[in-house]
Short mmCIF file of N, CA and C in Angstrom, two decimals:
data_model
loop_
_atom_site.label_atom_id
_atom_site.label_comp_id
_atom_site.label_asym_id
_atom_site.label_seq_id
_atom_site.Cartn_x
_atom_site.Cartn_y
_atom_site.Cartn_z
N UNK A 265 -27.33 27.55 -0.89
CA UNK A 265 -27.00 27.60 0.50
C UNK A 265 -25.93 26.57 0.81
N UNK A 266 -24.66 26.84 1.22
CA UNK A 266 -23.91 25.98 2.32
C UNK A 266 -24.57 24.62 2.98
N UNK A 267 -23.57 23.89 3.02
CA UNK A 267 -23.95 22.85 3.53
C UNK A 267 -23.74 23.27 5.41
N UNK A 268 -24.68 22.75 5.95
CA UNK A 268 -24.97 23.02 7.38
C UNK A 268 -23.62 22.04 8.21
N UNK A 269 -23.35 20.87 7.68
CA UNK A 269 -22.43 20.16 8.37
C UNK A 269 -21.40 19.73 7.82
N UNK A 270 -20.19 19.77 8.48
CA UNK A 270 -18.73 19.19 7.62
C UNK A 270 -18.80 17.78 7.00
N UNK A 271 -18.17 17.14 6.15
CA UNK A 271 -17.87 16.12 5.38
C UNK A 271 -17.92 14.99 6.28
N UNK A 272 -18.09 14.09 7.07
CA UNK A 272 -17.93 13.32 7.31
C UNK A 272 -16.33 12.52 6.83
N UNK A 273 -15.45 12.48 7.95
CA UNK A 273 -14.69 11.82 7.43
C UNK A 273 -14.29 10.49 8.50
N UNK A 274 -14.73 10.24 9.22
CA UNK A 274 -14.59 8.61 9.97
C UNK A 274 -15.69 7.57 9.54
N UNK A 275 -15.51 6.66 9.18
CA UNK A 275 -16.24 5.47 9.28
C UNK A 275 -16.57 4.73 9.98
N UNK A 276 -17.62 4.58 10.43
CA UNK A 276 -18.46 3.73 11.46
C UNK A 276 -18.87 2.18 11.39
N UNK A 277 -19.05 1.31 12.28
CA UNK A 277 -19.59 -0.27 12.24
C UNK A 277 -20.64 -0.27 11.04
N UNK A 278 -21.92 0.52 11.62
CA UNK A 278 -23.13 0.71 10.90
C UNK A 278 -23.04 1.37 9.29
N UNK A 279 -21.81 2.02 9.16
CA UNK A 279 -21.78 2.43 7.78
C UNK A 279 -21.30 1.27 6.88
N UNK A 280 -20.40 0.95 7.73
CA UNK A 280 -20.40 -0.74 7.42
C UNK A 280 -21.08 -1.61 6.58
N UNK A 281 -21.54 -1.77 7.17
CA UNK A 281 -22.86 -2.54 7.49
C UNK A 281 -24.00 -2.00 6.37
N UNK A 282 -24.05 -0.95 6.01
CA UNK A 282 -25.07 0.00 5.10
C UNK A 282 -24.38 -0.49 3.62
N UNK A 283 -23.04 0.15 3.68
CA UNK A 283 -22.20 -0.02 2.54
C UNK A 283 -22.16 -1.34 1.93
N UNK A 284 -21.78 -2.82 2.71
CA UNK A 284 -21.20 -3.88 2.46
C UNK A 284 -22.28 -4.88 2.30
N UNK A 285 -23.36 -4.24 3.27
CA UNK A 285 -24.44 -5.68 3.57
C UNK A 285 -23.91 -6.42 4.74
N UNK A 286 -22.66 -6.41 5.21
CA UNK A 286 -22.47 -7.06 6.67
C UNK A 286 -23.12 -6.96 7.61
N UNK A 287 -23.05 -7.74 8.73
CA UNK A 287 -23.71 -7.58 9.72
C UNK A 287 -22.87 -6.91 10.94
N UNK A 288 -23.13 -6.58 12.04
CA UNK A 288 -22.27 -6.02 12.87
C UNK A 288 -21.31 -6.15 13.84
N UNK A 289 -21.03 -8.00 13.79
CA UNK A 289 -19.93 -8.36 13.93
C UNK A 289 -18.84 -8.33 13.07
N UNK A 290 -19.32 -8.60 11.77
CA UNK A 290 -18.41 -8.43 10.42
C UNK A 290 -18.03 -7.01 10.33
N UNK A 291 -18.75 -6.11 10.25
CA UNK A 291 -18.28 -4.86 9.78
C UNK A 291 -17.39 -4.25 11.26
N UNK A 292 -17.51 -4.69 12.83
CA UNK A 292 -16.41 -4.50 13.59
C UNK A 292 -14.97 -5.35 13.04
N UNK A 293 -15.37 -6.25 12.96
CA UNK A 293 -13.91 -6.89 12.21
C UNK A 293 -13.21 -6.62 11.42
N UNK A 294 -13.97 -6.35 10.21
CA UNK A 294 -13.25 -5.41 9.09
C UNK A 294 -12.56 -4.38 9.56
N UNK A 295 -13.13 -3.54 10.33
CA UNK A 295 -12.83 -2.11 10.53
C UNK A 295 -11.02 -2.33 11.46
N UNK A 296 -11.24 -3.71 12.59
CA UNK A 296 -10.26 -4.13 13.38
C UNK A 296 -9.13 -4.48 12.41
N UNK A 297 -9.37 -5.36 11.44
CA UNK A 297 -8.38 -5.77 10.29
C UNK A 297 -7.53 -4.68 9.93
N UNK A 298 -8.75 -3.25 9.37
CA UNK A 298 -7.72 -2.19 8.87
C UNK A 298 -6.84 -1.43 9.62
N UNK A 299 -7.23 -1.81 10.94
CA UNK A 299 -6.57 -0.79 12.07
C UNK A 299 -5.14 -1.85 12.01
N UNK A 300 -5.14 -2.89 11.91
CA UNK A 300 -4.16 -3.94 12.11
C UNK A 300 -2.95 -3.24 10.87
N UNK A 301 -3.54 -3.60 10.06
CA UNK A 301 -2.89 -3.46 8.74
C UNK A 301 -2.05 -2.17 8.61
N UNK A 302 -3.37 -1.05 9.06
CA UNK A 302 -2.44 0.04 9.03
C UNK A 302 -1.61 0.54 10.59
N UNK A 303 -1.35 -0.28 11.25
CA UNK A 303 -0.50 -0.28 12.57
C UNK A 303 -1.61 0.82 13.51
N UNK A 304 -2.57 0.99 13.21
CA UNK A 304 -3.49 1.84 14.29
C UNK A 304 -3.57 1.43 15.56
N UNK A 305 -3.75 1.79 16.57
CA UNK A 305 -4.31 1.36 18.07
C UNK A 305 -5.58 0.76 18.01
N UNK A 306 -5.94 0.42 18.79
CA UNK A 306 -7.29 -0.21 19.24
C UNK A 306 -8.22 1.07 18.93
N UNK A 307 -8.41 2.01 19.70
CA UNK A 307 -8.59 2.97 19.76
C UNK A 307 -9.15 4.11 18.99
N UNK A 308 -7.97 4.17 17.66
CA UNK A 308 -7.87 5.05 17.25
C UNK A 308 -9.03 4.24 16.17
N UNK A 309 -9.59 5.47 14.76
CA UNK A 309 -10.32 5.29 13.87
C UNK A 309 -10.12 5.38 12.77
N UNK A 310 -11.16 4.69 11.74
CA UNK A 310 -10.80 4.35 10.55
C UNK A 310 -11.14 5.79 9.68
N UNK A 311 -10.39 6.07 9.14
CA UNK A 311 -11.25 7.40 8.04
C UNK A 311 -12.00 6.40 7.23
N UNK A 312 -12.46 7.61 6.09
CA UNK A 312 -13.35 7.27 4.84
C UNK A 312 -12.09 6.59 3.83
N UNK A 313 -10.83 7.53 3.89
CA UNK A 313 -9.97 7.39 2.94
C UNK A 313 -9.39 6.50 2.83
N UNK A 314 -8.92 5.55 4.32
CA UNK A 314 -8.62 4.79 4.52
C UNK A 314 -9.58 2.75 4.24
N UNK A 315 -10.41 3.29 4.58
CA UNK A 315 -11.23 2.36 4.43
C UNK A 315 -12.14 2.22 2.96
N UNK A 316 -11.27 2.99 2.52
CA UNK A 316 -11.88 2.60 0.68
C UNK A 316 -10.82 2.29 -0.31
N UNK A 317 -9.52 2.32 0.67
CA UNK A 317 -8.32 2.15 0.10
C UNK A 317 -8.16 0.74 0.32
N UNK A 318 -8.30 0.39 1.30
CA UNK A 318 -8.47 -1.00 1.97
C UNK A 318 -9.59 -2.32 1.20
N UNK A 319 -10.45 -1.42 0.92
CA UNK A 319 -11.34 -2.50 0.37
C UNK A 319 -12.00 -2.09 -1.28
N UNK A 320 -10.63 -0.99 -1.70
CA UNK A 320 -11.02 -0.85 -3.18
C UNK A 320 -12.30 -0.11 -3.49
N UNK A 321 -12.83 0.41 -2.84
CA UNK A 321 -14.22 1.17 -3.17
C UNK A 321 -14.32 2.80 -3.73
N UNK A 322 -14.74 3.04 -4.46
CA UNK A 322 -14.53 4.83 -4.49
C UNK A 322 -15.28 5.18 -3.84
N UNK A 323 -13.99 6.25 -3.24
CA UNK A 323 -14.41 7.27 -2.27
C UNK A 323 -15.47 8.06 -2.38
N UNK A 324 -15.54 8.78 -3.94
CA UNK A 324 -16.84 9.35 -4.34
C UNK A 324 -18.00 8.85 -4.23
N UNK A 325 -18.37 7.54 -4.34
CA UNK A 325 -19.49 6.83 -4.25
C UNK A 325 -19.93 6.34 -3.17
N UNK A 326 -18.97 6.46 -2.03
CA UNK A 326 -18.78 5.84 -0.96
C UNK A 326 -19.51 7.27 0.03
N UNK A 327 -19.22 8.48 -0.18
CA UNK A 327 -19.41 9.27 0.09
C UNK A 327 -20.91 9.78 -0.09
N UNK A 328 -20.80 9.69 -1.46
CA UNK A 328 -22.51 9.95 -1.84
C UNK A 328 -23.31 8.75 -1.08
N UNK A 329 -23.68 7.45 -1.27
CA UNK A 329 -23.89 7.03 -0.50
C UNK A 329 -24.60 7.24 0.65
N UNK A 330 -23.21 7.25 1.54
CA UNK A 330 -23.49 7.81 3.11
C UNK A 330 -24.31 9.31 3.20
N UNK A 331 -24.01 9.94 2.17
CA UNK A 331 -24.91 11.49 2.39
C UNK A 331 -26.06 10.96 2.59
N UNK A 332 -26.56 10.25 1.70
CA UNK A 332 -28.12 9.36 1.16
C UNK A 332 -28.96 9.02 2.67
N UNK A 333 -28.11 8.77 3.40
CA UNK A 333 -28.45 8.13 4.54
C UNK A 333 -28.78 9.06 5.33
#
């Protein structure tokens, strides 16, 4: 059977936070850093792709992971 829901592709504080062990001032910061780095708005959001590029992590594992959850 199909998977019922699309891929997840934004990253959240709390995934953060799941992923890193940070807490949830840290993992807003991080996330603010990459928006910096990559000229983003305030606003706008971090993907998955982006934020494993940023902190070296595979995407694959990063992914499985978060399914887990």
């Amino acid at each position: 059977m199909g998977r019922l829901f699309p891929e997840r592709i934004v990253i959240y504080p709390r995934d953060v936070e799941i992923l890193m062990g940070k807490c949830d001032r840290s993992s807003r910061e991080l996330l603010r850093q990459i928006k910096a780095v990559l000229g983003k708005p305030r606003n706008a959001v971090v993907t998955l792709r982006e934020f494993c590029y940023f902190t070296g992590m595979d995407e694959e594992e990063v992914r499985e992971e978060l399914r887990r959850r």
